[in-house]
Short mmCIF file of C-alpha atoms and ligand atoms in Angstrom, two decimals:
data_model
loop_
_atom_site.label_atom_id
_atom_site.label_comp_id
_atom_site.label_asym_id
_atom_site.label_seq_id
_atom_site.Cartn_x
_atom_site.Cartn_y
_atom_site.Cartn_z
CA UNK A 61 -1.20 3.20 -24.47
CA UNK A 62 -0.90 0.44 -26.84
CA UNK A 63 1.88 -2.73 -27.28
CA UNK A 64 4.71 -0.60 -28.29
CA UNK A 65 4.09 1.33 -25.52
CA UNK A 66 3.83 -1.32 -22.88
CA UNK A 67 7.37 -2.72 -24.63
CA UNK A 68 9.15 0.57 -23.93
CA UNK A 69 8.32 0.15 -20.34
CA UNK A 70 9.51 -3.61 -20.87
CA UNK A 71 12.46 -2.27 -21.90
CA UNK A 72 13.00 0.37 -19.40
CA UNK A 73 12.52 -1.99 -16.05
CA UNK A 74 14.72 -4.51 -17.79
CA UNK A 75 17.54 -2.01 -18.20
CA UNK A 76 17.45 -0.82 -15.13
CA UNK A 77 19.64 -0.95 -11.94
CA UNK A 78 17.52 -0.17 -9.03
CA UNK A 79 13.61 -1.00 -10.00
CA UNK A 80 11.50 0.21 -7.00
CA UNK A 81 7.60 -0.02 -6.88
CA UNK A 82 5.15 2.57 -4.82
CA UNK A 83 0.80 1.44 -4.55
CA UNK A 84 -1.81 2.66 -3.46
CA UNK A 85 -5.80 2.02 -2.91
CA UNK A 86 -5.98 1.39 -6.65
CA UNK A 87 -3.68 -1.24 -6.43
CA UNK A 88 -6.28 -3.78 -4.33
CA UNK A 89 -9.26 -2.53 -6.52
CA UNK A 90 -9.54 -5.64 -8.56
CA UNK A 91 -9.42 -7.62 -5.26
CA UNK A 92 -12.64 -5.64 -4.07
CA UNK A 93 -11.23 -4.04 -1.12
CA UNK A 94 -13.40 -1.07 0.10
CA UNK A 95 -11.96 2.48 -0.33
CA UNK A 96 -13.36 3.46 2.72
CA UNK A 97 -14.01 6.88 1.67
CA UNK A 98 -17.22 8.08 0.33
CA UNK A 99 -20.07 5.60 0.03
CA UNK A 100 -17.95 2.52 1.12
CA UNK A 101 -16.50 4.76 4.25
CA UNK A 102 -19.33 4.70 6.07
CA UNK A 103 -19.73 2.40 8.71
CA UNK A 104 -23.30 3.41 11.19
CA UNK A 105 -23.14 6.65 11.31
CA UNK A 106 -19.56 7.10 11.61
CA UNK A 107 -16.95 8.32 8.68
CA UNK A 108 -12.88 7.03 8.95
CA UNK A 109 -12.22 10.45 10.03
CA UNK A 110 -14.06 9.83 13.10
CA UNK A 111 -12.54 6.67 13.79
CA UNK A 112 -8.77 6.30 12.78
CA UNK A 113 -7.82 9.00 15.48
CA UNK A 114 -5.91 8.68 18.79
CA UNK A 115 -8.93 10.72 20.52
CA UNK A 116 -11.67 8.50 19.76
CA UNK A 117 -9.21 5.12 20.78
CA UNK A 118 -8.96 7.13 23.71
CA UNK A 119 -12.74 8.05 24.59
CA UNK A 120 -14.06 4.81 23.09
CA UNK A 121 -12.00 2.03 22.45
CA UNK A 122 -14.15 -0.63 22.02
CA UNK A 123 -16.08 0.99 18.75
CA UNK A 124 -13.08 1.88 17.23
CA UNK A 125 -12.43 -1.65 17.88
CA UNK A 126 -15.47 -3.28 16.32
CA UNK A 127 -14.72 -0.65 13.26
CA UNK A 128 -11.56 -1.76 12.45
CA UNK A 129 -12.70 -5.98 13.37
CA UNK A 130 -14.83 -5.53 11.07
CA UNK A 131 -12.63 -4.34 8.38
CA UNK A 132 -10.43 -7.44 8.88
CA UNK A 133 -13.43 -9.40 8.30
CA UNK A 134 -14.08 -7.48 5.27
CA UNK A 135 -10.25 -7.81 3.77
CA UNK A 136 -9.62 -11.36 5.34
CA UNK A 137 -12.22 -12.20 2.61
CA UNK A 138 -10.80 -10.92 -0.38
CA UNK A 139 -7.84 -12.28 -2.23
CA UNK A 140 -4.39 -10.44 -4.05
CA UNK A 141 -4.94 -10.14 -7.02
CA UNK A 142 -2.52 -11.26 -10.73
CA UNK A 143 -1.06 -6.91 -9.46
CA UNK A 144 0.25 -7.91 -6.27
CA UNK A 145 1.30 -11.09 -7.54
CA UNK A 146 3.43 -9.63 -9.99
CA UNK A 147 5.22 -7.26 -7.88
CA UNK A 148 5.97 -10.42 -5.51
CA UNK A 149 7.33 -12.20 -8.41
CA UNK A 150 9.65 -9.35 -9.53
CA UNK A 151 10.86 -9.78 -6.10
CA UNK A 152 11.59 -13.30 -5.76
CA UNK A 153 13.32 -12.63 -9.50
CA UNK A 154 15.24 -9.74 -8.10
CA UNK A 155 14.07 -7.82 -10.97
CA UNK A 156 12.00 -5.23 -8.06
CA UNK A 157 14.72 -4.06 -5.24
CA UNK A 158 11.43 -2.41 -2.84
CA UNK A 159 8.03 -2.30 -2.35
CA UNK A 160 6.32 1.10 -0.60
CA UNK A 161 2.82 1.45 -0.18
CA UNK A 162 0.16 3.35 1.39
CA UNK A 163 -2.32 0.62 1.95
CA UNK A 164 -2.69 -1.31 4.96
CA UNK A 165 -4.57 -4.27 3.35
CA UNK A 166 -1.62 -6.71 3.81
CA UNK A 167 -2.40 -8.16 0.43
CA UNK A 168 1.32 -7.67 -0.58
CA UNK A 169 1.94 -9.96 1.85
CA UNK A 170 -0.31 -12.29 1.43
CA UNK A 171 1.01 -12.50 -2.19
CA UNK A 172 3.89 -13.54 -1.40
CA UNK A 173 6.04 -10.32 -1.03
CA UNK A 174 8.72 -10.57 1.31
CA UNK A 175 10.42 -6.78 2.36
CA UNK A 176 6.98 -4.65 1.87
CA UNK A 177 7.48 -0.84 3.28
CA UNK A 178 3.91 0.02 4.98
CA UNK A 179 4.36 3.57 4.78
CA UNK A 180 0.45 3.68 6.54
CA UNK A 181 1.06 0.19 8.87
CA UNK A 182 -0.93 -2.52 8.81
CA UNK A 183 -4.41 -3.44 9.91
CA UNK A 184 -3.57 -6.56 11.02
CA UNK A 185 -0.50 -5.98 13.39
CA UNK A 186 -1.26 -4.61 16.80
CA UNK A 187 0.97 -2.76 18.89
CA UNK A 188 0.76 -1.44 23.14
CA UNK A 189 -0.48 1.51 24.04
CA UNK A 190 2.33 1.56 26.43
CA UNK A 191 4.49 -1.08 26.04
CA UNK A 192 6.84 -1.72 22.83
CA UNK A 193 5.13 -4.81 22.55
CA UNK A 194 3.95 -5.70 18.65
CA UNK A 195 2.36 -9.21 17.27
CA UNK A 196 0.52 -9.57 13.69
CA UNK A 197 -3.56 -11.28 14.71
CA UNK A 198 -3.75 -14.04 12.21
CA UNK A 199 -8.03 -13.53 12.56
CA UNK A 200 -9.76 -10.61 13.18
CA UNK A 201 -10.08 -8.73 16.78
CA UNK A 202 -12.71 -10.06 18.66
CA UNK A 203 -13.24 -7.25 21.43
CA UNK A 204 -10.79 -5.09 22.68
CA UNK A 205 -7.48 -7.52 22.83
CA UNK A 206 -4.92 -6.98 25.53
CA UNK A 207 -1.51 -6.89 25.81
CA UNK A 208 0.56 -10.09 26.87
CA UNK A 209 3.22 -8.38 28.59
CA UNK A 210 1.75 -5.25 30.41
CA UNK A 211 -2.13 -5.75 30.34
CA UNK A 212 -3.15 -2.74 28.42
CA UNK A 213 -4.71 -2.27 25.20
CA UNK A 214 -3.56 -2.85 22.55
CA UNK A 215 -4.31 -0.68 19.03
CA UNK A 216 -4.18 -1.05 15.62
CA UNK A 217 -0.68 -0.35 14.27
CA UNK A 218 -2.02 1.72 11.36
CA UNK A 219 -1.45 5.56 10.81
CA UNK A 220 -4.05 7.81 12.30
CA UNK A 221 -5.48 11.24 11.61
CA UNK A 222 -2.82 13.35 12.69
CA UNK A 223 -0.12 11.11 13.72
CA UNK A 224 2.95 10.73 12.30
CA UNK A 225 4.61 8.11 9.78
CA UNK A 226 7.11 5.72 11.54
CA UNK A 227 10.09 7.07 11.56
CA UNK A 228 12.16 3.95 10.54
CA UNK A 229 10.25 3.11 8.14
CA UNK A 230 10.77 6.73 6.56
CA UNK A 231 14.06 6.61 6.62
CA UNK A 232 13.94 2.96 4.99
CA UNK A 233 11.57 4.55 2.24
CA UNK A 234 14.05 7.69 1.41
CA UNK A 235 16.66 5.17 1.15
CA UNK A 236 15.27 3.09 -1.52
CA UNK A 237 14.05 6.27 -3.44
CA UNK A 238 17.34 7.57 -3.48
CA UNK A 239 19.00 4.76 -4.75
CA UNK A 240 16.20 4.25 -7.34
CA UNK A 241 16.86 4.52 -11.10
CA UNK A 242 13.35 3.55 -11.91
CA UNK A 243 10.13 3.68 -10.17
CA UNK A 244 6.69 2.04 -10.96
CA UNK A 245 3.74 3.89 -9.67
CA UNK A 246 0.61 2.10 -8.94
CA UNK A 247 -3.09 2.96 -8.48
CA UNK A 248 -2.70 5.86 -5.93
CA UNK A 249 -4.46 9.53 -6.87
CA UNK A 250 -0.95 10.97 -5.73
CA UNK A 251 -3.16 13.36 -3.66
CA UNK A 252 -1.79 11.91 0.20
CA UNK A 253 2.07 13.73 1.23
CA UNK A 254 4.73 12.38 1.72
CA UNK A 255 3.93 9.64 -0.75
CA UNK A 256 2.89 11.69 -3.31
CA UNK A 257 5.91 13.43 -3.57
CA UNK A 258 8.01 10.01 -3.51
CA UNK A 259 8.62 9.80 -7.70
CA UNK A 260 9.18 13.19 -7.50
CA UNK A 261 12.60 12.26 -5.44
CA UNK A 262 13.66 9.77 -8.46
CA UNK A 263 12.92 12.19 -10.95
CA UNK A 264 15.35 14.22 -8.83
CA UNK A 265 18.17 12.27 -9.71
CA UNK A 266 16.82 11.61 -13.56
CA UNK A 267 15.40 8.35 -12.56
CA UNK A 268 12.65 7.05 -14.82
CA UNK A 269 9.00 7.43 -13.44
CA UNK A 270 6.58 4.88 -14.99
CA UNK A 271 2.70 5.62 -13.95
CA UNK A 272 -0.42 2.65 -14.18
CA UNK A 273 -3.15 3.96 -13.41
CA UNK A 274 -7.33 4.23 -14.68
CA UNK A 275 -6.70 8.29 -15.00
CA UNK A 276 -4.71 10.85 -15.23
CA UNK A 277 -3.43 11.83 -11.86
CA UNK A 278 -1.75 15.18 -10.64
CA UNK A 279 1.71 13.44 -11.30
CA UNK A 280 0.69 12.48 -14.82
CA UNK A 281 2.36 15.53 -15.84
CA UNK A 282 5.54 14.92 -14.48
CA UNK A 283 5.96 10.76 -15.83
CA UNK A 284 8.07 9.44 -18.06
CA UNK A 285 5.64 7.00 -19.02
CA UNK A 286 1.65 6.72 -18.09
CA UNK A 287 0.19 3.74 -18.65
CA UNK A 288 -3.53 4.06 -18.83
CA UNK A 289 -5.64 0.43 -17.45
CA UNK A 290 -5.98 -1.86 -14.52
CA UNK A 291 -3.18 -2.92 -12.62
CA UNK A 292 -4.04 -6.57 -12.93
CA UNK A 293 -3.82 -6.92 -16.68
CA UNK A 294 -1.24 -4.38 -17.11
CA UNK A 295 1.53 -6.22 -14.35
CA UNK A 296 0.77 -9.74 -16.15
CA UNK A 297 1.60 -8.09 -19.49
CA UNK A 298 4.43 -6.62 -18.84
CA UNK A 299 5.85 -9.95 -16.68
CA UNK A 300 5.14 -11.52 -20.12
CA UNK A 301 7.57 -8.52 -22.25
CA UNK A 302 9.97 -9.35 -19.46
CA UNK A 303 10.22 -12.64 -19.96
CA UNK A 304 11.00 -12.50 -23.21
CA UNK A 305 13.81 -10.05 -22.56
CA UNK A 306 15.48 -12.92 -20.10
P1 NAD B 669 -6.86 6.79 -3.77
O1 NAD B 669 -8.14 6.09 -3.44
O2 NAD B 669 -6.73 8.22 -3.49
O3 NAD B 669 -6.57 6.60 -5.33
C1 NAD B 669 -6.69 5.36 -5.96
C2 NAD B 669 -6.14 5.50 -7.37
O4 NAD B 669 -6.15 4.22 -7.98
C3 NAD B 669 -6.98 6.42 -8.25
O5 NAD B 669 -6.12 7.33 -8.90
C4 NAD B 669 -7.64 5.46 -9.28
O6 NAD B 669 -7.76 6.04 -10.55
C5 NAD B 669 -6.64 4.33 -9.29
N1 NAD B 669 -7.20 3.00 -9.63
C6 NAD B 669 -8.41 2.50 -9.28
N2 NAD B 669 -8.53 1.23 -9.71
C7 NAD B 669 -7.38 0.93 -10.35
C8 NAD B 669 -6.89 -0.24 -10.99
N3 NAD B 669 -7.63 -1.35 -11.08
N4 NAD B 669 -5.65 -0.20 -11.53
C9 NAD B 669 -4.90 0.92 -11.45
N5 NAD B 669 -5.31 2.04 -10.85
C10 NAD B 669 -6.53 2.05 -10.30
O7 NAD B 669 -5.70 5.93 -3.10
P2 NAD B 669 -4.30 6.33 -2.47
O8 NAD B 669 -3.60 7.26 -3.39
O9 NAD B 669 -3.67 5.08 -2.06
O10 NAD B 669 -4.69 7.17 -1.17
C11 NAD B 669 -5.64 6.63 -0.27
C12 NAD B 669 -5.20 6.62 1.17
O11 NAD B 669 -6.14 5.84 1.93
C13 NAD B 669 -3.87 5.95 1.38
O12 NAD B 669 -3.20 6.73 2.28
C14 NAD B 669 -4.16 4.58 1.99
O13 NAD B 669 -3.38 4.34 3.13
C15 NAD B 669 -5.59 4.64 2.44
N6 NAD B 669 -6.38 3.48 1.92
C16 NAD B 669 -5.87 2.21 1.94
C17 NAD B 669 -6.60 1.16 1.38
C18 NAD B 669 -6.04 -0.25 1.37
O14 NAD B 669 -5.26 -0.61 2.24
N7 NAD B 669 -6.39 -1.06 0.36
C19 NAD B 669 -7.84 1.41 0.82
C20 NAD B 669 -8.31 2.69 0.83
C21 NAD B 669 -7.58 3.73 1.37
ZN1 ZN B 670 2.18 -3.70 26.74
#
């Protein structure tokens, strides 16, 4: 996609009404977070799909534990990147109205974005195995932490294997994709439901799907524009057509 391109997008966030963003994995690429699938997914002998489920927490607690401590480690040492900066800047400008993601990096966050939908949770908020009892660990996990109010464990508040999304936060995400008149789609393979099928609600109502991603995905097809690079130059770039817009 070249300038003219990029401008038309420019154009098409500045003129509209209800600018919503959706990431994925792609997104926190440039920041060197692992994928966790394939080559980067394994951890000893073990693959994510034999960790993230309530059965293992269950049998053995303490390694999924040390899995997901070590993780934190991992993340705690990378940094957002000029992508998630962007989007955190849109939202301080007003220009983005929502933020929904699948990852559960917390880099959003830690870039300065406010209201971020965490369609997956987040690795570094805990919640009770029995209690309602939530807090957000500021440093990784060291063992198997407790809860303050009811003594029990407490577990990572991410989405597991065959668990279901939060249903707040669902109805939170519908919401915003309803009201959306444009929506920016960034570096996720559109392969993991519901959140693939999210721009397909805003093309529902003729809303404007814009794409950024390294390749083609399955919802290429279906875009009103695809924008073809890396997240963190493209965001920058178009911040800068924006700004001249203003
Ligand atoms: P995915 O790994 O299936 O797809 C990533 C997409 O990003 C690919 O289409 C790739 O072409 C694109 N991409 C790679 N680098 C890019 C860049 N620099 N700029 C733009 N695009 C780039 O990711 P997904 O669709 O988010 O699905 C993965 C699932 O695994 C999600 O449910 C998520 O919760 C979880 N996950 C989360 C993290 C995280 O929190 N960072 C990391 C890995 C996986
Ligand atoms: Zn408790």
């Amino acid at each position: 996609m070249n300038m003219t391109h990029l401008g038309e997008v420019a154009d098409a966030i500045s003129k509209s009404d209800y600018f919503v963003a959706l990431t994925g994995a792609g997104i926190s690429k440039e920041s060197n977070v692992p994928t966790f699938r394939g080559e980067d997914g394994l951890w000893r002998q073990y693959n994510a799909m034999e960790l993230a489920t309530p059965s293992a927490f269950a049998k053995n607690p303490s390694l999924v534990w040390e899995w997901y401590a070590w993780r934190q480690k991992l993340i705690g040492e990378c940094e957002p990147n000029p992508a998630h900066k962007t989007l955190a800047l849109w939202e301080q400008r007003g220009i983005l109205k929502s933020l929904i993601t699948q990852n559960v990096d917390g880099l959003h966050i830690r870039a300065g974005s406010k209201d971020v939908l965490e369609v997956h949770g987040d690795l570094w908020t805990v919640k009770c195995i029995a209690c309602d009892h939530r807090e957000r660990l500021q440093i990784a996990a060291v063992g198997i932490p407790s809860c303050p109010k009811c003594n029990n464990h407490l577990r990572p508040d991410v989405v597991w294997f065959g668990e279901s999304l939060n249903p707040e936060i669902m109805k939170k995400v519908y919401a915003q994709l309803e009201q959306a008149d444009t929506c920016m789609v960034i570096g996720t393979s559109a392969l993991v439901q519901p959140a693939a099928s999210f721009p397909l609600i805003v093309k529902r109502h003729s809303g404007i799907v814009i794409e950024i991603n390294l390749e083609e995905t399955v919802l290429t097809p279906v875009v009103d524009f695809h924008i073809s690079g890396k997240a963190g130059e493209i965001l920058p770039e178009l911040d800068e057509l924006l700004n001249k817009f203003r």
